[in-house]
Amino acid sequence: MRPTRLWKTLYRIPTLQATQQIWRQELREDWELSHGFLIATPELATWMFASDGVTLCDIVKHADGRFVCVNRQHGETAEVDRQDLIVYRLNLRTIATLLLEQLGGRIDFAQHEVSSPVYRLGRLRSRFAAARLYLCIRSCRASLLDAAMSIRGSTPVVLLVPMLFGTDTNVDLIEEQTGVTIFAADELFHHHDGRITANPVAMEELRHRLGCLDASQANTFRLSGDSRSIRYAKQEITLSETVGLWYLSQLLAQPFVQVNAVELEAARTGTTTRSSNSPTGEMLDEEARRAYQQRIAELDEDIAIAEKNNDVGVLDKLNAEKQQIIAGIRRATGLHGKSRVTTDESKSRKNIRQEMQRAIRRIAKSHPALAKHLNHAFKGNWLCYQPDEDPMWEF
């Protein structure tokens, strides 16, 4: 297990936008590990390195669309593939998704403020005090202090930085001033067996610094056999599983998401209702699904040929058709990938509401605080869980 060069690159050049040639030089032995975090921009490079990796070449575009690199030192020219001139940048959202998967938590990615080096990544699980997680791509003292001051609050906050080794920043002083826990990403996430994984020792250190070594702090809503084991606010109860508890588990797992009543009911029963759209009542039956998949496969082949021929016009048209098909499939499918069906949605909403209310009445007998929390969190909308403070349920 060793640190990955991804963090060193982000530390050295936090806003690097460059061709794959330069990214390869930066990431070196970690290219295969990290290149999936790159995303293409609309920009094309205006210069590149010669084959020696040192001499600079200017890029000239000819009237016929060809690109040529001109060696600044010797004046030699060589034709360049347009693909090699595409400028890439780090996709911080993809990185955030990986980090939250490793630590356990819910992604909520956004730049903290316009032109800010700080990004909100999401929320960690209860085992990390349900702390809000941020990333600051600059590690200098001024940037870290400004970042910590801007994100501090009444709830625990963790601020990741690419690296701290070699800096003269007094992290302890900033933490004391702001209450924000600052941690180096290159210590927390390492390269192991060909992938980036969380370092268990560093994870325990982070938990210790957050003051949450007691695992019983986690809020859980787990199904175990025919029973539902529920822990909230350090009180645990066990109830026999019911339809209402199942509905609650689905909604608690998706806070602030409006769930479709028909899809939720269909996901539980595994049945669909007839409609005029298909013999099975589905908006997208198996025959239509297969036809879409076949057309996407054909488009992928045509796209590969167009990319090889550098035919931008055809490429745009093919990509547009592919995206149109994908959008149509998404509109026709719902929860767990099931095809949407037509039925009486108001009836489904009523069924779900009654089952959930019945379940909450059962919970109230042994855990009044949780029942109060649930009644308040649904706020009259029984298809969207909206807690004032997300308990970060574990299932």
Short mmCIF file of C-alpha atoms in Angstrom, two decimals:
data_model
loop_
_atom_site.label_atom_id
_atom_site.label_comp_id
_atom_site.label_asym_id
_atom_site.label_seq_id
_atom_site.Cartn_x
_atom_site.Cartn_y
_atom_site.Cartn_z
CA MET A 1 0.00 0.00 0.00
CA ARG A 2 1.50 3.35 -1.06
CA PRO A 3 0.33 6.91 -1.77
CA THR A 4 -0.83 7.54 -5.34
CA ARG A 5 0.65 10.30 -7.51
CA LEU A 6 -2.88 11.58 -8.09
CA TRP A 7 -2.69 13.54 -4.83
CA LYS A 8 0.81 14.83 -5.59
CA THR A 9 -0.34 16.11 -8.99
CA LEU A 10 -3.40 17.76 -7.46
CA TYR A 11 -1.16 19.32 -4.80
CA ARG A 12 1.43 20.63 -7.30
CA ILE A 13 -0.91 21.80 -10.06
CA PRO A 14 -4.46 21.92 -8.63
CA THR A 15 -6.06 23.31 -11.80
CA LEU A 16 -4.04 21.37 -14.38
CA GLN A 17 -5.69 21.13 -17.80
CA ALA A 18 -3.53 19.32 -20.32
CA THR A 19 -3.32 16.64 -22.99
CA GLN A 20 -3.05 12.97 -22.13
CA GLN A 21 0.65 13.18 -23.02
CA ILE A 22 1.27 15.60 -20.15
CA TRP A 23 -1.08 13.79 -17.78
CA ARG A 24 0.85 10.57 -18.42
CA GLN A 25 4.09 12.34 -17.49
CA GLU A 26 2.52 13.65 -14.29
CA LEU A 27 0.81 10.44 -13.15
CA ARG A 28 3.64 8.14 -14.34
CA GLU A 29 3.24 4.67 -12.86
CA ASP A 30 -0.27 5.56 -11.65
CA TRP A 31 -1.61 6.43 -15.12
CA GLU A 32 -3.69 3.24 -15.40
CA LEU A 33 -4.98 3.73 -11.87
CA SER A 34 -5.94 7.38 -12.25
CA HIS A 35 -6.75 8.16 -15.90
CA GLY A 36 -10.39 7.26 -15.28
CA PHE A 37 -10.66 10.46 -13.23
CA LEU A 38 -9.91 12.61 -16.29
CA ILE A 39 -12.62 14.24 -18.36
CA ALA A 40 -12.25 15.81 -21.79
CA THR A 41 -12.82 19.54 -22.22
CA PRO A 42 -13.86 21.28 -25.48
CA GLU A 43 -10.36 22.79 -25.72
CA LEU A 44 -7.53 21.69 -28.01
CA ALA A 45 -3.89 22.16 -27.07
CA THR A 46 -1.87 24.86 -28.88
CA TRP A 47 1.47 23.22 -28.04
CA MET A 48 2.88 19.85 -27.10
CA PHE A 49 6.18 18.16 -26.33
CA ALA A 50 8.24 16.50 -29.06
CA SER A 51 8.98 12.78 -28.85
CA ASP A 52 11.94 13.51 -26.53
CA GLY A 53 9.48 14.77 -23.91
CA VAL A 54 11.41 18.03 -23.53
CA THR A 55 11.40 20.11 -26.74
CA LEU A 56 8.30 22.24 -27.26
CA CYS A 57 6.27 22.16 -30.47
CA ASP A 58 3.65 24.62 -31.65
CA ILE A 59 0.39 23.27 -33.10
CA VAL A 60 -0.76 24.63 -36.48
CA LYS A 61 -4.14 23.83 -38.01
CA HIS A 62 -4.23 23.68 -41.80
CA ALA A 63 -7.13 24.81 -43.93
CA ASP A 64 -8.03 21.19 -44.70
CA GLY A 65 -8.49 20.46 -40.97
CA ARG A 66 -5.17 18.66 -40.45
CA PHE A 67 -3.04 19.47 -37.40
CA VAL A 68 0.75 19.77 -37.60
CA CYS A 69 3.27 20.24 -34.79
CA VAL A 70 6.28 22.46 -35.50
CA ASN A 71 9.44 21.82 -33.46
CA ARG A 72 10.51 25.18 -31.99
CA GLN A 73 14.15 24.19 -31.86
CA HIS A 74 14.72 22.44 -35.21
CA GLY A 75 11.72 23.57 -37.27
CA GLU A 76 10.77 19.97 -38.07
CA THR A 77 7.08 19.26 -38.68
CA ALA A 78 4.91 16.22 -38.11
CA GLU A 79 1.21 15.55 -38.49
CA VAL A 80 -0.73 15.18 -35.24
CA ASP A 81 -3.98 13.34 -34.60
CA ARG A 82 -6.72 15.63 -33.27
CA GLN A 83 -7.39 13.10 -30.50
CA ASP A 84 -3.90 13.74 -29.11
CA LEU A 85 -4.64 17.46 -28.77
CA ILE A 86 -7.75 17.16 -26.59
CA VAL A 87 -7.27 18.90 -23.24
CA TYR A 88 -8.31 16.98 -20.12
CA ARG A 89 -8.95 18.00 -16.52
CA LEU A 90 -9.56 16.11 -13.31
CA ASN A 91 -13.21 15.20 -12.75
CA LEU A 92 -13.50 16.01 -9.06
CA ARG A 93 -17.06 14.65 -8.93
CA THR A 94 -15.78 11.21 -9.94
CA ILE A 95 -13.08 11.43 -7.29
CA ALA A 96 -15.67 12.47 -4.71
CA THR A 97 -17.80 9.44 -5.58
CA LEU A 98 -14.84 7.11 -5.05
CA LEU A 99 -13.89 8.68 -1.71
CA LEU A 100 -17.45 8.49 -0.36
CA GLU A 101 -17.71 4.86 -1.47
CA GLN A 102 -14.51 4.04 0.40
CA LEU A 103 -15.38 5.88 3.61
CA GLY A 104 -19.09 5.23 3.53
CA GLY A 105 -21.40 8.16 3.03
CA ARG A 106 -23.67 10.05 0.68
CA ILE A 107 -22.33 12.17 -2.16
CA ASP A 108 -23.50 15.77 -2.47
CA PHE A 109 -20.94 17.31 -4.80
CA ALA A 110 -20.76 21.04 -5.52
CA GLN A 111 -18.21 23.82 -5.62
CA HIS A 112 -18.51 25.69 -2.33
CA GLU A 113 -18.42 29.13 -3.95
CA VAL A 114 -17.72 30.43 -7.46
CA SER A 115 -13.95 30.39 -8.17
CA SER A 116 -13.34 28.78 -4.77
CA PRO A 117 -10.72 26.02 -4.32
CA VAL A 118 -13.16 24.31 -1.93
CA TYR A 119 -15.61 21.58 -3.01
CA ARG A 120 -18.37 19.98 -0.99
CA LEU A 121 -18.11 16.21 -1.43
CA GLY A 122 -20.95 14.91 0.71
CA ARG A 123 -21.78 13.52 4.14
CA LEU A 124 -20.02 10.70 5.99
CA ARG A 125 -21.73 7.89 7.89
CA SER A 126 -22.38 7.90 11.63
CA ARG A 127 -19.15 6.01 12.28
CA PHE A 128 -17.45 9.28 11.24
CA ALA A 129 -19.83 11.43 13.31
CA ALA A 130 -21.96 12.06 10.18
CA ALA A 131 -19.45 14.78 9.36
CA ARG A 132 -19.77 16.95 6.27
CA LEU A 133 -16.85 16.25 3.92
CA TYR A 134 -15.07 18.93 1.87
CA LEU A 135 -11.97 19.05 -0.34
CA CYS A 136 -9.65 22.05 -0.68
CA ILE A 137 -7.34 21.64 -3.67
CA ARG A 138 -4.85 24.16 -2.27
CA SER A 139 -2.76 23.35 0.81
CA CYS A 140 -1.13 26.71 1.66
CA ARG A 141 -1.93 28.21 5.05
CA ALA A 142 -4.01 31.11 3.72
CA SER A 143 -6.16 28.84 1.54
CA LEU A 144 -6.72 26.31 4.33
CA LEU A 145 -7.63 28.96 6.89
CA ASP A 146 -10.07 30.66 4.49
CA ALA A 147 -11.57 27.28 3.57
CA ALA A 148 -12.00 26.16 7.18
CA MET A 149 -13.55 29.48 8.18
CA SER A 150 -16.05 29.31 5.33
CA ILE A 151 -17.29 25.75 6.05
CA ARG A 152 -17.22 25.55 9.84
CA GLY A 153 -20.52 25.04 11.62
CA SER A 154 -22.28 23.44 14.55
CA THR A 155 -21.92 19.92 13.11
CA PRO A 156 -18.60 18.05 12.52
CA VAL A 157 -16.72 18.98 9.36
CA VAL A 158 -13.78 17.22 7.69
CA LEU A 159 -11.64 19.14 5.20
CA LEU A 160 -9.47 16.99 2.93
CA VAL A 161 -6.39 18.41 1.25
CA PRO A 162 -4.27 16.58 -1.35
CA MET A 163 -1.08 16.58 0.76
CA LEU A 164 0.28 18.11 3.97
CA PHE A 165 3.78 16.60 3.93
CA GLY A 166 6.40 19.26 3.28
CA THR A 167 4.13 22.21 4.01
CA ASP A 168 4.73 24.65 6.84
CA THR A 169 1.01 25.00 7.58
CA ASN A 170 0.10 24.76 11.27
CA VAL A 171 -2.91 22.51 10.89
CA ASP A 172 -3.44 22.16 14.65
CA LEU A 173 -3.78 25.93 15.01
CA ILE A 174 -6.33 26.16 12.18
CA GLU A 175 -8.33 23.27 13.67
CA GLU A 176 -8.28 24.99 17.08
CA GLN A 177 -9.49 28.27 15.56
CA THR A 178 -12.26 26.78 13.39
CA GLY A 179 -13.21 23.39 14.81
CA VAL A 180 -12.72 21.84 11.36
CA THR A 181 -10.80 18.54 11.15
CA ILE A 182 -8.14 18.74 8.41
CA PHE A 183 -6.82 15.51 6.91
CA ALA A 184 -4.42 14.71 4.05
CA ALA A 185 -5.94 12.65 1.22
CA ASP A 186 -2.60 11.03 0.42
CA GLU A 187 -2.56 9.56 3.95
CA LEU A 188 -6.20 8.46 3.91
CA PHE A 189 -6.36 6.95 0.40
CA HIS A 190 -3.61 4.71 -0.97
CA HIS A 191 -2.83 2.63 -4.06
CA HIS A 192 -3.41 -1.03 -3.23
CA ASP A 193 -3.82 -4.00 -5.61
CA GLY A 194 -4.41 -1.76 -8.63
CA ARG A 195 -7.04 0.50 -7.10
CA ILE A 196 -7.42 3.36 -4.67
CA THR A 197 -8.54 2.19 -1.23
CA ALA A 198 -8.95 3.77 2.19
CA ASN A 199 -6.10 3.18 4.63
CA PRO A 200 -7.64 1.42 7.71
CA VAL A 201 -5.09 2.94 10.10
CA ALA A 202 -5.76 6.46 8.82
CA MET A 203 -9.52 5.84 9.00
CA GLU A 204 -9.24 4.97 12.69
CA GLU A 205 -7.16 8.09 13.25
CA LEU A 206 -9.84 10.19 11.57
CA ARG A 207 -12.54 8.60 13.76
CA HIS A 208 -10.43 9.26 16.83
CA ARG A 209 -9.97 12.92 15.90
CA LEU A 210 -13.71 13.22 15.36
CA GLY A 211 -14.30 11.68 18.78
CA CYS A 212 -16.49 8.83 17.56
CA LEU A 213 -14.81 5.56 18.52
CA ASP A 214 -18.13 4.24 19.90
CA ALA A 215 -19.77 2.27 17.05
CA SER A 216 -23.13 2.40 18.87
CA GLN A 217 -23.54 5.99 17.69
CA ALA A 218 -24.60 4.78 14.23
CA ASN A 219 -28.29 5.05 13.31
CA THR A 220 -29.37 1.77 11.73
CA PHE A 221 -32.49 0.41 10.02
CA ARG A 222 -31.38 -3.14 9.22
CA LEU A 223 -33.40 -6.13 8.11
CA SER A 224 -32.26 -9.36 9.79
CA GLY A 225 -34.32 -12.36 8.75
CA ASP A 226 -37.95 -11.52 9.51
CA SER A 227 -37.11 -8.70 11.92
CA ARG A 228 -36.08 -5.08 11.54
CA SER A 229 -33.31 -3.95 13.90
CA ILE A 230 -33.57 -0.19 14.41
CA ARG A 231 -31.21 2.10 16.32
CA TYR A 232 -31.80 5.83 16.61
CA ALA A 233 -30.38 8.33 19.10
CA LYS A 234 -28.52 5.44 20.84
CA GLN A 235 -31.77 3.56 21.56
CA GLU A 236 -32.31 0.22 19.84
CA ILE A 237 -35.55 -1.64 19.14
CA THR A 238 -36.47 -4.74 17.15
CA LEU A 239 -39.75 -5.12 15.28
CA SER A 240 -41.12 -7.86 13.05
CA GLU A 241 -40.85 -6.80 9.40
CA THR A 242 -43.96 -5.31 7.80
CA VAL A 243 -44.86 -3.67 4.51
CA GLY A 244 -44.79 -0.26 6.19
CA LEU A 245 -41.29 -0.80 7.59
CA TRP A 246 -40.10 -1.85 4.13
CA TYR A 247 -41.50 1.35 2.61
CA LEU A 248 -39.81 3.36 5.36
CA SER A 249 -36.45 1.69 4.65
CA GLN A 250 -36.66 2.60 0.96
CA LEU A 251 -37.42 6.25 1.70
CA LEU A 252 -34.88 6.62 4.54
CA ALA A 253 -32.20 5.44 2.12
CA GLN A 254 -33.03 8.34 -0.24
CA PRO A 255 -33.38 11.52 1.81
CA PHE A 256 -34.76 14.56 -0.02
CA VAL A 257 -35.65 12.44 -3.09
CA GLN A 258 -39.26 12.43 -4.30
CA VAL A 259 -40.11 8.77 -4.99
CA ASN A 260 -42.78 7.72 -7.48
CA ALA A 261 -45.61 5.90 -5.65
CA VAL A 262 -46.37 3.47 -8.48
CA GLU A 263 -42.72 2.47 -8.86
CA LEU A 264 -42.26 2.04 -5.11
CA GLU A 265 -45.30 -0.21 -4.84
CA ALA A 266 -44.24 -2.19 -7.92
CA ALA A 267 -40.72 -2.61 -6.49
CA ARG A 268 -42.20 -4.26 -3.40
CA THR A 269 -44.73 -6.51 -5.12
CA GLY A 270 -42.76 -7.24 -8.29
CA THR A 271 -45.96 -6.89 -10.31
CA THR A 272 -47.06 -4.37 -12.94
CA THR A 273 -50.42 -3.15 -14.12
CA ARG A 274 -51.79 -3.44 -17.63
CA SER A 275 -51.93 -0.39 -19.88
CA SER A 276 -52.54 0.26 -23.54
CA ASN A 277 -48.77 0.74 -24.14
CA SER A 278 -47.74 -2.91 -24.01
CA PRO A 279 -49.16 -6.39 -23.40
CA THR A 280 -47.55 -6.39 -19.92
CA GLY A 281 -48.60 -2.87 -18.94
CA GLU A 282 -45.04 -1.59 -19.19
CA MET A 283 -44.03 1.58 -21.01
CA LEU A 284 -40.92 -0.26 -22.21
CA ASP A 285 -41.45 -3.99 -22.81
CA GLU A 286 -38.69 -6.52 -23.48
CA GLU A 287 -39.03 -6.34 -27.26
CA ALA A 288 -38.63 -2.56 -27.26
CA ARG A 289 -35.76 -2.81 -24.79
CA ARG A 290 -33.89 -5.28 -27.03
CA ALA A 291 -34.44 -3.06 -30.07
CA TYR A 292 -33.02 -0.04 -28.22
CA GLN A 293 -29.99 -2.03 -27.04
CA GLN A 294 -29.31 -3.29 -30.57
CA ARG A 295 -29.52 0.23 -31.99
CA ILE A 296 -27.15 1.55 -29.30
CA ALA A 297 -24.65 -1.18 -30.18
CA GLU A 298 -24.88 -0.23 -33.87
CA LEU A 299 -24.39 3.45 -33.00
CA ASP A 300 -21.33 2.62 -30.89
CA GLU A 301 -19.74 0.89 -33.90
CA ASP A 302 -20.54 3.87 -36.16
CA ILE A 303 -19.20 6.30 -33.53
CA ALA A 304 -15.92 4.39 -33.35
CA ILE A 305 -15.55 4.62 -37.15
CA ALA A 306 -16.40 8.34 -37.16
CA GLU A 307 -13.84 9.00 -34.40
CA LYS A 308 -11.19 7.09 -36.37
CA ASN A 309 -11.98 9.13 -39.50
CA ASN A 310 -12.14 12.36 -37.49
CA ASP A 311 -15.59 13.04 -39.02
CA VAL A 312 -16.89 15.60 -36.53
CA GLY A 313 -20.22 16.24 -38.29
CA VAL A 314 -21.21 12.57 -38.42
CA LEU A 315 -19.91 12.05 -34.89
CA ASP A 316 -22.14 14.80 -33.50
CA LYS A 317 -25.19 13.37 -35.26
CA LEU A 318 -24.53 9.82 -34.01
CA ASN A 319 -23.91 10.97 -30.43
CA ALA A 320 -27.11 13.03 -30.50
CA GLU A 321 -29.15 9.99 -31.60
CA LYS A 322 -27.54 7.81 -28.92
CA GLN A 323 -28.27 10.35 -26.18
CA GLN A 324 -31.87 10.64 -27.40
CA ILE A 325 -32.34 6.88 -27.11
CA ILE A 326 -30.74 6.76 -23.66
CA ALA A 327 -32.99 9.62 -22.49
CA GLY A 328 -36.03 7.73 -23.76
CA ILE A 329 -35.03 4.60 -21.85
CA ARG A 330 -34.54 6.62 -18.68
CA ARG A 331 -37.98 8.18 -19.02
CA ALA A 332 -39.51 4.73 -19.46
CA THR A 333 -37.75 3.09 -16.50
CA GLY A 334 -38.00 3.80 -12.82
CA LEU A 335 -36.96 2.39 -9.45
CA HIS A 336 -34.43 -0.49 -9.67
CA GLY A 337 -34.53 -0.28 -13.49
CA LYS A 338 -38.12 -1.55 -13.70
CA SER A 339 -40.24 -0.33 -16.58
CA ARG A 340 -42.72 2.39 -15.62
CA VAL A 341 -46.34 1.28 -15.64
CA THR A 342 -49.64 3.11 -15.86
CA THR A 343 -52.01 2.67 -12.94
CA ASP A 344 -53.96 4.67 -10.39
CA GLU A 345 -51.15 6.65 -8.73
CA SER A 346 -53.42 8.18 -6.10
CA LYS A 347 -54.38 4.68 -4.96
CA SER A 348 -50.69 3.73 -4.65
CA ARG A 349 -49.95 6.87 -2.64
CA LYS A 350 -52.83 6.08 -0.29
CA ASN A 351 -51.68 2.47 0.22
CA ILE A 352 -48.11 3.55 0.98
CA ARG A 353 -49.18 6.33 3.36
CA GLN A 354 -51.46 4.01 5.34
CA GLU A 355 -48.79 1.31 5.67
CA MET A 356 -46.15 3.81 6.77
CA GLN A 357 -48.46 5.45 9.31
CA ARG A 358 -49.28 2.04 10.73
CA ALA A 359 -45.55 1.24 11.03
CA ILE A 360 -44.79 4.56 12.76
CA ARG A 361 -47.58 3.92 15.29
CA ARG A 362 -45.89 0.60 16.12
CA ILE A 363 -42.52 2.36 16.46
CA ALA A 364 -44.05 4.98 18.80
CA LYS A 365 -44.92 2.32 21.39
CA SER A 366 -41.25 1.49 22.03
CA HIS A 367 -39.33 4.48 20.57
CA PRO A 368 -41.38 7.73 20.77
CA ALA A 369 -38.41 9.90 19.76
CA LEU A 370 -37.97 8.04 16.48
CA ALA A 371 -41.70 8.18 15.73
CA LYS A 372 -41.65 11.93 16.33
CA HIS A 373 -38.63 12.28 14.03
CA LEU A 374 -40.32 10.31 11.24
CA ASN A 375 -43.64 12.15 11.43
CA HIS A 376 -41.80 15.47 11.25
CA ALA A 377 -39.41 14.37 8.49
CA PHE A 378 -42.19 13.42 6.06
CA LYS A 379 -44.00 16.73 6.67
CA GLY A 380 -47.21 15.64 5.02
CA ASN A 381 -45.40 14.24 1.97
CA TRP A 382 -45.18 10.50 2.49
CA LEU A 383 -43.02 9.97 -0.60
CA CYS A 384 -40.09 12.19 0.37
CA TYR A 385 -38.01 11.86 3.55
CA GLN A 386 -36.91 15.40 4.56
CA PRO A 387 -35.19 15.40 7.98
CA ASP A 388 -33.95 18.67 9.46
CA GLU A 389 -30.66 16.85 10.20
CA ASP A 390 -29.88 13.73 8.15
CA PRO A 391 -29.27 10.80 10.60
CA MET A 392 -27.20 9.05 7.90
CA TRP A 393 -29.01 5.73 8.27
CA GLU A 394 -27.09 2.52 7.78
CA PHE A 395 -28.85 -0.53 6.37
#
